[in-house]
């Protein structure tokens, strides 16, 4: 019995849902790689998918909290556009007049403005939902229209470009990466952190006399975690920079360019941002009181209230957090494109909700994980990017994504029924 | 007993929902080491009365005194600050969380860095559950996976863990089998001997006769009367509940 695969995974402490999602992702990747004749699983494509996933995945982590507390946010796409346009106008039309063009602090001010603006608007929506008790569906549906309209007002519909050069690095691209050396450093640091976390948790549990995983399981976990991180860094570090961009990148990195020399991309900055957001949001969801109250409120709002949790204020905080994350996503999305037009963020709300739901967040509330939402976003993006690479035309892409969403939720329902949730 | 200051006194409490007077000028009190039963039909107002003490409802009018001091209870946090703990009829558990998370909900143990300390909470939960329900083993499962009795013991553990002085139990044995009901009875006796005051809401006249020192009976939002249980019979109590008839004065409540 103990040799059954389920038991091995149980001993490793990896839940079947995570396993299922990773399995789906791997199948998808191999399938697309086969269909495209080996063009999918290349460093170049993996780099692009990782960058394209970042913006939606950052928002999806916040959407987990929103959905777990039995709400929904339909406004994130429009809000992303509104923030993007405002911050673009700020760094192109306003700040250069005050500080002088190309001032070093422009990107910092712009980035902070994006996050603060998102948090304030989110908090306002949360206040209407929590204190005035207007349903989130309606409030954010209103927001969906309001922000898209407000976005047009900022510049009377004109596209704003070009964005501040340093700001653009936050969107990835050949310039916006850590470079090879820093990427390795980042990978090693992340691996060490993962190992430290696993070991610390084990020590605490054993001092309290709880059962701990067998040593071999812990070793496998550590090897898996650090192996995955370093493998990703290695792939990113094998994606060469195009010849035309070499002199520019070499100068930016302070490298003397010699004949026949190749430089590689390394981990893209938006991916670093996504990883930091994922770690922070995971800690918030599992290790803070706020996170605990989010899940308790989603599981039983009345019980949460009776336990002394201020669920109204909690709603404000959840939507403020969602707004702040939309601000971060807006930085990534606008910086990646280098310009902002009135279409920025269109349909993103649906991608974000789909990512969270594919990642196992239950619309009935109470259940959902941050890593699930990030993997959900990755699945969505892989699907879209894979179909585009395989030459599937746009209408069929929509149809497939739509069907996959429904299928994923159905599988999730069956799974929950089986494990008795 | 009447010479001492009561642990809790709820004086002239009123609360209406729309046009319905759910609680209509009701006064009850509770002394340390005493169990007071609250009896009445469904809709008599006993749960509503007690929810004004636990902070779930805010009273329209009336005063609450704890150890003779007037207090304001506007929400469950206020009630907890006065060491009032409640075991709700619905248990008020977050089904998606495990026993320890429910036990400490709203009062989590944290580490030096302010992070929720799940391991320490589980250790504490193991200790108290060992005392209350030694058979309890499912510490990492969400409480939705527990049986009715196990869920009840989590709710009880939550109420007694935090040094309650005043305990409100809203039909604590409604979902339990005979063995578990006995366990709850024993626990009530033990807590009583430790000097807690307990309000016990119950349908069951027998249970009240066995466990309580006094009984306050409500009908249609009004108090029929408060009696010492050893001075009345089961039938007297039933008469109070059904007819609103006071056993000592023979007066029948209007309405």
XYZ file of C-alpha atoms in Angstrom:
676
model
C 0.000 0.000 0.000
C 2.682 2.465 0.976
C 4.168 2.290 -2.510
C 1.102 3.820 -4.099
C 1.921 7.127 -5.755
C -0.761 9.017 -3.781
C 0.909 8.021 -0.546
C 4.282 9.210 -1.748
C 2.799 12.621 -2.536
C 0.927 12.644 0.759
C 4.201 12.047 2.588
C 5.818 14.844 0.630
C 2.974 17.097 1.757
C 2.133 18.096 -1.826
C -1.602 18.287 -2.255
C -3.275 16.631 -5.203
C -4.741 19.875 -6.488
C -1.299 21.424 -6.920
C -0.139 18.229 -8.540
C -3.089 18.255 -10.939
C -2.434 21.826 -12.005
C 1.258 21.220 -12.571
C 0.364 18.054 -14.471
C -2.050 20.006 -16.701
C 0.612 22.624 -17.324
C 3.257 20.047 -18.274
C 0.841 18.237 -20.610
C -0.070 21.550 -22.218
C 3.572 22.489 -22.733
C 4.565 19.158 -24.226
C 1.506 19.191 -26.472
C 2.234 22.675 -27.816
C 5.903 21.882 -28.209
C 4.936 18.873 -30.300
C 2.389 20.790 -32.408
C 4.720 23.723 -33.067
C 7.622 21.451 -33.927
C 9.733 22.365 -30.905
C 9.128 26.099 -30.937
C 7.223 26.219 -27.667
C 9.677 24.905 -25.097
C 12.512 27.207 -26.075
C 14.225 29.682 -23.746
C 12.860 32.470 -25.912
C 9.233 31.387 -25.659
C 9.445 30.532 -21.972
C 10.922 33.980 -21.351
C 8.041 35.595 -23.252
C 5.355 33.526 -21.526
C 6.843 34.359 -18.118
C 6.764 38.070 -18.899
C 3.261 37.966 -20.375
C 1.950 36.079 -17.347
C 3.297 38.576 -14.810
C 0.667 41.321 -15.014
C -2.390 39.044 -14.839
C -0.773 36.806 -12.202
C -0.023 39.756 -9.901
C -3.690 40.760 -10.010
C -4.846 37.163 -9.646
C -3.142 36.913 -6.229
C -5.336 39.792 -5.046
C -8.419 38.361 -6.727
C -7.979 35.243 -4.568
C -8.678 37.307 -1.443
C -11.602 39.069 -3.118
C -13.223 35.803 -4.192
C -12.394 34.000 -0.942
C -14.383 36.673 0.939
C -17.322 35.917 -1.404
C -16.920 39.060 -3.490
C -15.851 39.705 -7.082
C -13.962 42.512 -8.772
C -14.961 43.223 -12.362
C -13.163 46.550 -12.458
C -9.493 45.485 -12.435
C -9.009 45.662 -16.222
C -10.455 49.169 -16.482
C -8.657 50.242 -13.323
C -5.382 48.940 -14.762
C -5.998 51.082 -17.860
C -6.968 54.160 -15.846
C -3.917 53.908 -13.589
C -1.662 53.156 -16.570
C -2.893 56.196 -18.470
C -2.694 58.517 -15.456
C 0.805 57.398 -14.528
C 1.914 57.605 -18.163
C 0.628 61.171 -18.387
C 2.335 61.899 -15.070
C 5.744 60.749 -16.278
C 5.481 62.113 -19.826
C 3.532 65.366 -19.492
C 3.774 66.496 -15.871
C 6.926 65.365 -14.067
C 9.399 66.428 -16.824
C 8.021 69.972 -16.552
C 8.622 70.026 -12.806
C 11.830 68.018 -12.439
C 13.283 68.364 -15.909
C 13.162 65.707 -18.611
C 14.846 62.380 -17.896
C 15.170 63.074 -14.154
C 16.284 59.948 -12.227
C 13.356 60.002 -9.787
C 10.570 60.039 -12.395
C 10.164 56.266 -12.520
C 10.073 55.964 -8.733
C 7.426 58.660 -8.349
C 5.400 57.118 -11.189
C 5.584 53.620 -9.695
C 4.588 54.783 -6.213
C 1.768 56.861 -7.687
C 0.404 53.794 -9.491
C 0.295 51.683 -6.326
C -1.141 54.448 -4.124
C -3.774 55.365 -6.709
C -4.833 51.723 -6.966
C -5.033 51.332 -3.197
C -7.144 54.468 -2.747
C -9.600 53.607 -5.513
C -9.793 50.012 -4.277
C -10.433 51.175 -0.715
C -13.244 53.407 -1.968
C -14.892 50.479 -3.731
C -14.385 48.344 -0.623
C -16.010 51.009 1.530
C -19.099 51.113 -0.689
C -19.277 47.312 -0.591
C -18.525 46.857 3.121
C -20.211 49.832 4.751
C -22.933 50.848 2.282
C -23.572 47.130 1.544
C -23.921 47.533 -2.228
C -23.018 44.131 -3.754
C -19.456 43.892 -5.063
C -20.718 42.726 -8.440
C -22.590 46.008 -8.936
C -19.967 48.299 -7.431
C -17.181 46.881 -9.573
C -19.399 46.663 -12.662
C -19.934 50.379 -12.165
C -16.195 50.799 -11.655
C -15.563 48.861 -14.872
C -17.431 51.561 -16.810
C -16.292 54.525 -14.725
C -12.535 53.861 -14.964
C -12.621 53.111 -18.673
C -14.377 56.429 -19.187
C -12.084 58.278 -16.790
C -9.094 56.836 -18.627
C -10.255 58.523 -21.803
C -10.579 61.829 -19.981
C -6.963 61.854 -18.815
C -5.607 62.614 -22.295
C -8.823 62.962 -24.328
C -8.161 59.524 -25.718
C -4.637 60.203 -26.948
C -1.960 57.568 -26.667
C 0.868 58.518 -24.310
C 4.407 57.618 -25.341
C 7.277 57.154 -24.892
C 7.411 56.230 -21.230
C 10.398 56.981 -19.023
C 13.313 54.674 -20.043
C 13.967 53.448 -16.494
C 10.238 52.882 -15.915
C 10.151 50.736 -19.066
C 12.666 48.315 -17.527
C 9.913 47.200 -15.115
C 8.084 45.661 -18.083
C 10.834 43.252 -19.135
C 12.198 43.021 -22.652
C 15.859 42.693 -23.529
C 16.796 45.596 -21.268
C 14.490 44.843 -18.393
C 16.195 41.750 -17.008
C 18.486 41.014 -14.109
C 21.275 39.944 -16.479
C 23.142 36.658 -16.136
C 25.137 37.173 -12.957
C 22.343 38.779 -10.976
C 19.927 36.086 -12.174
C 22.173 33.368 -10.748
C 22.496 35.340 -7.535
C 18.723 35.721 -7.388
C 18.249 31.999 -8.048
C 20.711 30.953 -5.341
C 19.172 33.377 -2.852
C 15.656 32.152 -3.600
C 16.754 28.513 -3.264
C 18.456 29.195 0.048
C 15.354 30.970 1.315
C 13.173 28.012 0.315
C 15.518 25.559 2.069
C 15.652 27.727 5.187
C 11.861 27.951 5.340
C 11.426 24.190 5.025
C 14.046 23.481 7.699
C 12.759 26.106 10.124
C 9.215 24.791 9.917
C 10.508 21.283 10.543
C 12.472 22.335 13.602
C 9.530 24.167 15.140
C 7.222 21.236 14.586
C 9.628 18.742 16.118
C 10.320 20.898 19.198
C 6.549 20.956 19.810
C 6.457 17.207 19.389
C 4.324 17.137 16.217
C 4.792 14.513 13.573
C 7.240 15.649 10.892
C 7.762 14.351 7.383
C 10.387 11.634 6.950
C 13.873 12.907 6.199
C 13.842 11.554 2.644
C 10.603 13.429 1.893
C 12.052 16.655 3.223
C 15.190 16.109 1.129
C 13.153 15.496 -2.018
C 11.135 18.653 -1.355
C 14.255 20.746 -0.888
C 15.794 19.308 -4.043
C 12.578 19.956 -5.984
C 12.196 23.539 -4.778
C 15.760 24.646 -5.355
C 16.031 22.553 -8.533
C 12.989 24.249 -10.076
C 14.234 27.725 -9.218
C 17.751 27.134 -10.554
C 16.430 25.362 -13.641
C 14.268 28.376 -14.445
C 17.238 30.720 -14.016
C 19.330 28.473 -16.225
C 16.707 28.561 -19.011
C 16.421 32.340 -18.775
C 20.182 32.574 -18.908
C 20.250 30.538 -22.126
C 18.130 32.991 -24.087
C 20.618 35.011 -26.125
C 20.127 38.685 -26.767
C 19.599 39.599 -30.420
C 22.675 40.866 -32.274
C 21.157 44.293 -32.932
C 20.547 44.968 -29.265
C 23.957 43.726 -28.097
C 25.888 47.019 -28.021
C 23.095 48.773 -26.120
C 22.692 46.004 -23.538
C 26.448 45.604 -23.107
C 26.736 49.296 -22.374
C 23.823 49.181 -19.927
C 25.407 46.270 -18.079
C 28.844 47.872 -18.201
C 30.419 45.044 -20.196
C 33.187 45.502 -22.776
C 31.781 43.956 -25.960
C 34.257 41.761 -27.807
C 33.896 40.099 -31.170
C 31.772 36.963 -31.278
C 30.583 37.497 -27.717
C 26.999 36.569 -26.795
C 24.994 37.962 -23.920
C 21.952 36.327 -22.420
C 18.718 37.724 -21.044
C 18.426 36.318 -17.541
C 15.288 36.581 -15.403
C 12.961 39.401 -16.480
C 12.227 42.104 -13.923
C 8.407 41.657 -14.090
C 8.962 37.994 -13.214
C 11.023 39.049 -10.201
C 8.190 41.408 -9.224
C 5.689 38.567 -9.623
C 7.783 36.215 -7.468
C 8.129 38.823 -4.731
C 4.370 39.517 -4.846
C 3.654 35.774 -4.713
C 5.881 35.241 -1.674
C 4.503 38.285 0.155
C 0.883 37.373 -0.617
C 1.468 33.768 0.449
C 2.875 34.964 3.767
C -0.062 37.358 4.150
C -2.586 34.618 3.435
C -1.079 31.933 5.667
C 0.841 33.719 8.392
C -0.951 36.974 9.215
C -4.126 37.689 11.140
C -5.468 39.619 8.171
C -5.086 36.564 5.948
C -6.656 34.301 8.550
C -9.651 36.647 8.820
C -10.027 36.723 5.046
C -10.449 32.945 4.994
C -12.602 32.852 8.138
C -14.928 35.497 6.723
C -15.176 33.589 3.471
C -15.923 30.344 5.293
C -18.584 31.768 7.600
C -19.121 35.554 7.646
C -21.437 35.373 10.650
C -18.953 33.360 12.692
C -16.189 35.794 11.791
C -18.340 38.698 12.941
C -19.198 36.914 16.208
C -15.496 36.227 16.768
C -14.950 39.954 16.907
C -13.615 40.397 13.381
C -14.594 43.706 11.807
C -15.712 42.215 8.501
C -16.650 45.590 6.987
C -13.224 47.033 7.510
C -11.797 43.752 6.251
C -13.699 44.239 2.986
C -12.172 47.697 2.602
C -8.692 46.258 3.182
C -9.203 43.392 0.729
C -10.289 45.737 -2.055
C -7.534 48.245 -1.229
C -5.021 45.411 -1.569
C -6.628 44.364 -4.855
C -6.301 47.971 -6.050
C -2.646 48.222 -5.012
C -1.852 44.993 -6.860
C -3.714 46.337 -9.900
C -1.401 49.344 -9.644
C 1.644 47.045 -9.730
C 0.161 45.104 -12.646
C -0.487 48.381 -14.419
C 3.190 49.337 -14.069
C 4.216 46.006 -15.632
C 1.651 46.165 -18.447
C 2.324 49.763 -19.461
C 6.106 49.439 -19.111
C 6.105 46.319 -21.280
C 4.333 48.123 -24.113
C 6.305 51.352 -23.640
C 3.165 53.372 -24.326
C -0.405 53.551 -23.088
C -3.485 53.699 -25.299
C -7.138 53.621 -24.290
C -7.342 49.879 -24.840
C -4.845 48.979 -22.082
C -6.214 46.324 -19.737
C -9.304 45.512 -21.800
C -10.736 42.108 -20.762
C -8.030 41.694 -18.104
C -10.680 41.374 -15.364
C -11.896 38.191 -16.999
C -8.378 36.793 -17.405
C -7.669 37.528 -13.767
C -10.881 35.928 -12.500
C -10.301 32.937 -14.779
C -6.741 32.542 -13.480
C -7.907 32.582 -9.859
C -10.725 30.144 -10.561
C -8.600 27.744 -12.639
C -6.155 27.900 -9.727
C -8.792 26.432 -7.416
C -10.392 29.507 -5.842
C -14.020 28.660 -5.067
C -16.568 31.327 -5.997
C -18.643 30.223 -3.005
C -15.859 31.580 -0.797
C -13.442 30.265 1.784
C -11.057 28.354 -0.473
C -8.213 29.462 -2.687
C -4.436 29.660 -2.704
C -2.005 32.246 -4.003
C 0.229 29.722 -5.756
C -2.868 28.217 -7.374
C -3.845 31.566 -8.876
C -0.316 32.143 -10.197
C -0.252 28.698 -11.802
C -3.763 29.382 -13.113
C -2.482 32.542 -14.793
C 0.429 30.573 -16.217
C -1.938 27.933 -17.619
C -4.112 30.610 -19.248
C -1.124 32.383 -20.755
C 0.475 29.123 -21.956
C -2.778 28.171 -23.602
C -3.079 31.487 -25.379
C 0.530 31.793 -26.356
C 0.686 28.138 -27.429
C -2.332 28.473 -29.666
C -0.960 31.664 -31.188
C 2.344 29.937 -31.904
C 0.546 26.942 -33.417
C -1.341 29.237 -35.768
C -4.787 28.794 -34.218
C -6.850 31.793 -35.304
C -8.121 34.298 -32.747
C -11.821 33.311 -32.681
C -10.954 29.683 -31.982
C -8.497 30.792 -29.276
C -11.360 32.515 -27.442
C -13.556 29.464 -27.794
C -10.877 27.147 -26.415
C -10.033 29.397 -23.468
C -13.730 29.685 -22.640
C -14.260 25.928 -22.723
C -11.130 25.257 -20.681
C -12.351 27.643 -17.992
C -15.665 25.825 -17.615
C -13.983 22.429 -17.726
C -11.412 23.441 -15.095
C -14.106 24.557 -12.685
C -16.106 21.387 -13.298
C -13.050 19.262 -12.502
C -12.535 21.325 -9.373
C -16.142 20.724 -8.272
C -15.776 16.977 -8.802
C -12.498 17.009 -6.886
C -14.016 18.882 -3.944
C -16.953 16.499 -3.819
C -14.543 13.571 -3.717
C -12.438 14.872 -0.855
C -15.605 15.945 0.957
C -15.400 19.698 0.972
C -27.347 35.042 47.228
C -29.315 38.211 46.568
C -27.259 40.239 49.009
C -24.138 39.918 46.829
C -23.592 42.039 43.719
C -24.608 40.015 40.706
C -21.953 39.069 38.167
C -24.267 40.188 35.389
C -27.423 42.164 35.536
C -29.391 43.006 32.407
C -31.936 45.627 33.395
C -35.043 46.566 31.424
C -33.703 45.367 28.082
C -35.678 46.159 24.914
C -35.056 45.311 21.285
C -37.429 45.502 18.313
C -37.050 44.205 14.793
C -39.242 46.282 12.545
C -42.535 46.416 14.445
C -41.920 43.249 16.449
C -40.900 43.623 20.077
C -38.487 40.704 20.310
C -37.423 41.618 23.832
C -39.772 43.762 25.875
C -38.511 45.247 29.171
C -36.765 42.127 30.425
C -34.576 42.051 33.528
C -32.400 39.056 34.428
C -29.338 38.536 36.580
C -26.618 35.970 37.195
C -24.307 35.359 40.152
C -20.838 33.804 40.239
C -20.994 30.023 40.424
C -24.591 30.019 39.329
C -26.345 28.500 36.332
C -29.431 30.364 35.188
C -31.641 28.656 32.643
C -33.447 30.696 30.030
C -36.605 28.947 28.897
C -39.294 29.651 26.383
C -40.753 28.674 23.066
C -39.025 29.343 19.784
C -39.363 33.041 19.205
C -39.919 33.826 22.884
C -36.915 36.150 22.749
C -34.395 34.219 24.839
C -31.725 34.042 22.136
C -32.272 37.684 21.252
C -31.924 38.695 24.896
C -28.661 36.848 25.259
C -27.277 38.166 21.979
C -27.428 41.643 23.477
C -25.056 40.374 26.146
C -22.738 38.640 23.676
C -22.589 41.705 21.438
C -24.269 40.185 18.400
C -27.164 42.666 18.744
C -27.265 46.182 20.122
C -30.065 46.881 22.566
C -32.630 49.609 21.826
C -32.733 50.427 25.505
C -31.788 48.916 28.841
C -28.651 48.707 30.936
C -26.078 45.985 31.464
C -24.084 45.808 34.700
C -21.089 43.577 35.237
C -19.979 43.280 38.875
C -22.155 46.299 39.532
C -20.470 48.484 36.906
C -22.480 49.745 33.973
C -20.934 48.617 30.700
C -21.623 49.231 27.030
C -21.590 46.210 24.749
C -21.832 47.204 21.113
C -20.109 44.290 19.391
C -18.614 40.859 20.133
C -15.215 42.419 20.839
C -16.699 44.420 23.734
C -18.278 41.270 25.152
C -15.007 39.368 24.956
C -13.231 42.240 26.701
C -15.587 41.672 29.654
C -14.759 37.941 29.685
C -18.132 37.030 28.269
C -17.878 33.951 26.070
C -20.669 32.475 24.013
C -21.366 29.053 22.584
C -23.865 29.758 19.837
C -26.535 27.327 18.787
C -25.089 27.459 15.263
C -21.624 26.982 16.845
C -20.307 29.894 14.725
C -17.390 27.941 13.314
C -15.603 28.750 10.071
C -16.011 25.371 8.397
C -13.037 25.790 6.090
C -10.542 26.269 8.927
C -9.108 23.684 11.308
C -9.894 23.349 15.009
C -6.982 25.487 16.206
C -7.766 28.336 13.802
C -11.371 28.335 14.987
C -10.453 28.133 18.639
C -8.205 31.188 18.366
C -10.242 33.071 15.752
C -9.979 36.787 16.484
C -7.367 36.115 19.191
C -4.569 34.369 17.334
C -1.285 33.631 19.039
C 1.502 35.407 17.205
C 5.260 35.038 17.077
C 7.690 37.796 17.977
C 7.491 39.061 14.398
C 3.701 39.331 14.523
C 3.082 36.273 12.380
C 0.277 33.861 13.198
C 1.823 31.002 15.159
C -0.088 27.959 13.922
C 2.168 25.462 15.641
C 1.777 27.061 19.061
C -1.988 27.310 18.574
C -2.192 23.660 17.627
C -0.176 22.724 20.714
C -2.563 24.698 22.948
C -5.562 23.196 21.160
C -4.204 19.700 21.753
C -3.904 20.474 25.469
C -7.429 21.760 25.960
C -9.039 19.174 23.709
C -7.269 16.469 25.635
C -9.076 17.728 28.724
C -12.499 18.247 27.101
C -12.698 15.429 24.586
C -9.779 12.982 24.814
C -10.940 11.150 21.686
C -10.470 14.234 19.532
C -7.703 13.632 16.990
C -8.509 15.582 13.821
C -6.339 18.611 14.448
C -5.379 19.427 10.896
C -8.722 18.744 9.184
C -11.124 21.586 8.462
C -13.957 21.499 10.998
C -16.405 20.674 8.195
C -14.895 17.184 8.339
C -15.797 16.755 12.043
C -18.835 15.105 13.586
C -21.505 17.140 15.375
C -20.065 16.288 18.778
C -16.530 17.118 17.746
C -17.630 20.451 16.330
C -19.462 21.141 19.576
C -16.343 20.438 21.582
C -14.366 22.882 19.439
C -16.990 25.552 20.134
C -16.924 24.744 23.863
C -13.124 24.726 23.953
C -13.132 28.185 22.396
C -15.439 29.484 25.110
C -13.587 28.036 28.085
C -9.989 28.496 26.883
C -9.914 32.260 27.347
C -10.716 32.393 31.079
C -14.372 33.200 30.660
C -16.119 34.589 33.734
C -19.513 34.644 32.121
C -20.510 31.841 29.816
C -23.518 31.856 27.524
C -24.595 28.479 26.169
C -27.302 28.491 23.526
C -28.743 24.959 23.401
C -25.330 23.345 23.799
C -26.663 19.797 23.697
C -29.170 20.132 20.849
C -26.963 18.266 18.373
C -25.449 15.755 20.781
C -25.958 12.125 21.670
C -26.518 10.961 25.282
C -22.839 10.345 26.005
C -21.747 13.756 24.773
C -24.669 15.426 26.545
C -23.397 13.906 29.778
C -19.952 15.312 29.047
C -21.418 18.790 28.626
C -23.353 18.412 31.899
C -20.187 17.424 33.736
C -18.373 20.357 32.219
C -21.086 22.772 33.336
C -20.803 21.437 36.916
C -17.042 21.813 36.813
C -17.111 25.364 35.437
C -19.743 26.276 37.983
C -17.532 25.065 40.807
C -14.742 27.220 39.393
C -16.978 30.249 39.969
C -18.202 31.007 36.461
C -21.669 32.313 35.891
C -23.529 30.480 33.152
C -26.611 31.403 31.164
C -28.034 28.211 29.712
C -30.631 28.530 26.980
C -32.598 25.348 26.570
C -35.873 23.876 25.391
C -35.620 20.885 27.634
C -37.277 21.399 31.022
C -35.598 18.296 32.471
C -32.184 19.505 31.513
C -32.863 22.875 33.136
C -34.171 21.254 36.311
C -31.019 19.156 36.521
C -28.375 21.706 35.664
C -29.685 25.092 36.735
C -30.056 26.933 40.022
C -32.649 29.345 38.745
C -34.769 29.581 35.636
C -36.000 32.687 33.853
C -38.918 32.016 31.537
C -39.810 34.205 28.594
C -42.927 34.351 26.466
C -43.625 36.663 23.535
C -40.594 38.792 24.328
C -41.607 39.364 27.960
C -40.289 37.820 31.141
C -42.877 35.556 32.803
C -40.754 35.265 35.902
C -37.589 33.950 37.481
C -37.817 31.043 39.928
C -35.500 28.838 41.980
C -35.697 25.435 40.325
C -35.828 23.542 43.627
C -39.009 25.421 44.586
C -40.947 24.478 41.454
C -41.948 21.332 39.575
C -41.529 20.443 35.928
C -45.191 21.239 35.452
C -44.786 24.663 37.004
C -42.065 25.457 34.483
C -44.179 24.110 31.627
C -47.057 26.283 32.809
C -44.771 29.276 32.682
C -43.569 28.435 29.185
C -46.921 27.528 27.654
C -49.446 29.633 29.544
C -47.238 32.374 30.897
C -48.547 31.496 34.372
C -46.363 32.428 37.329
C -46.242 29.440 39.738
C -46.043 31.489 42.959
C -48.473 34.326 42.236
C -50.718 32.403 39.863
C -50.796 35.464 37.676
C -51.145 34.811 33.952
C -49.187 37.053 31.655
C -51.281 39.118 29.287
C -50.836 38.703 25.559
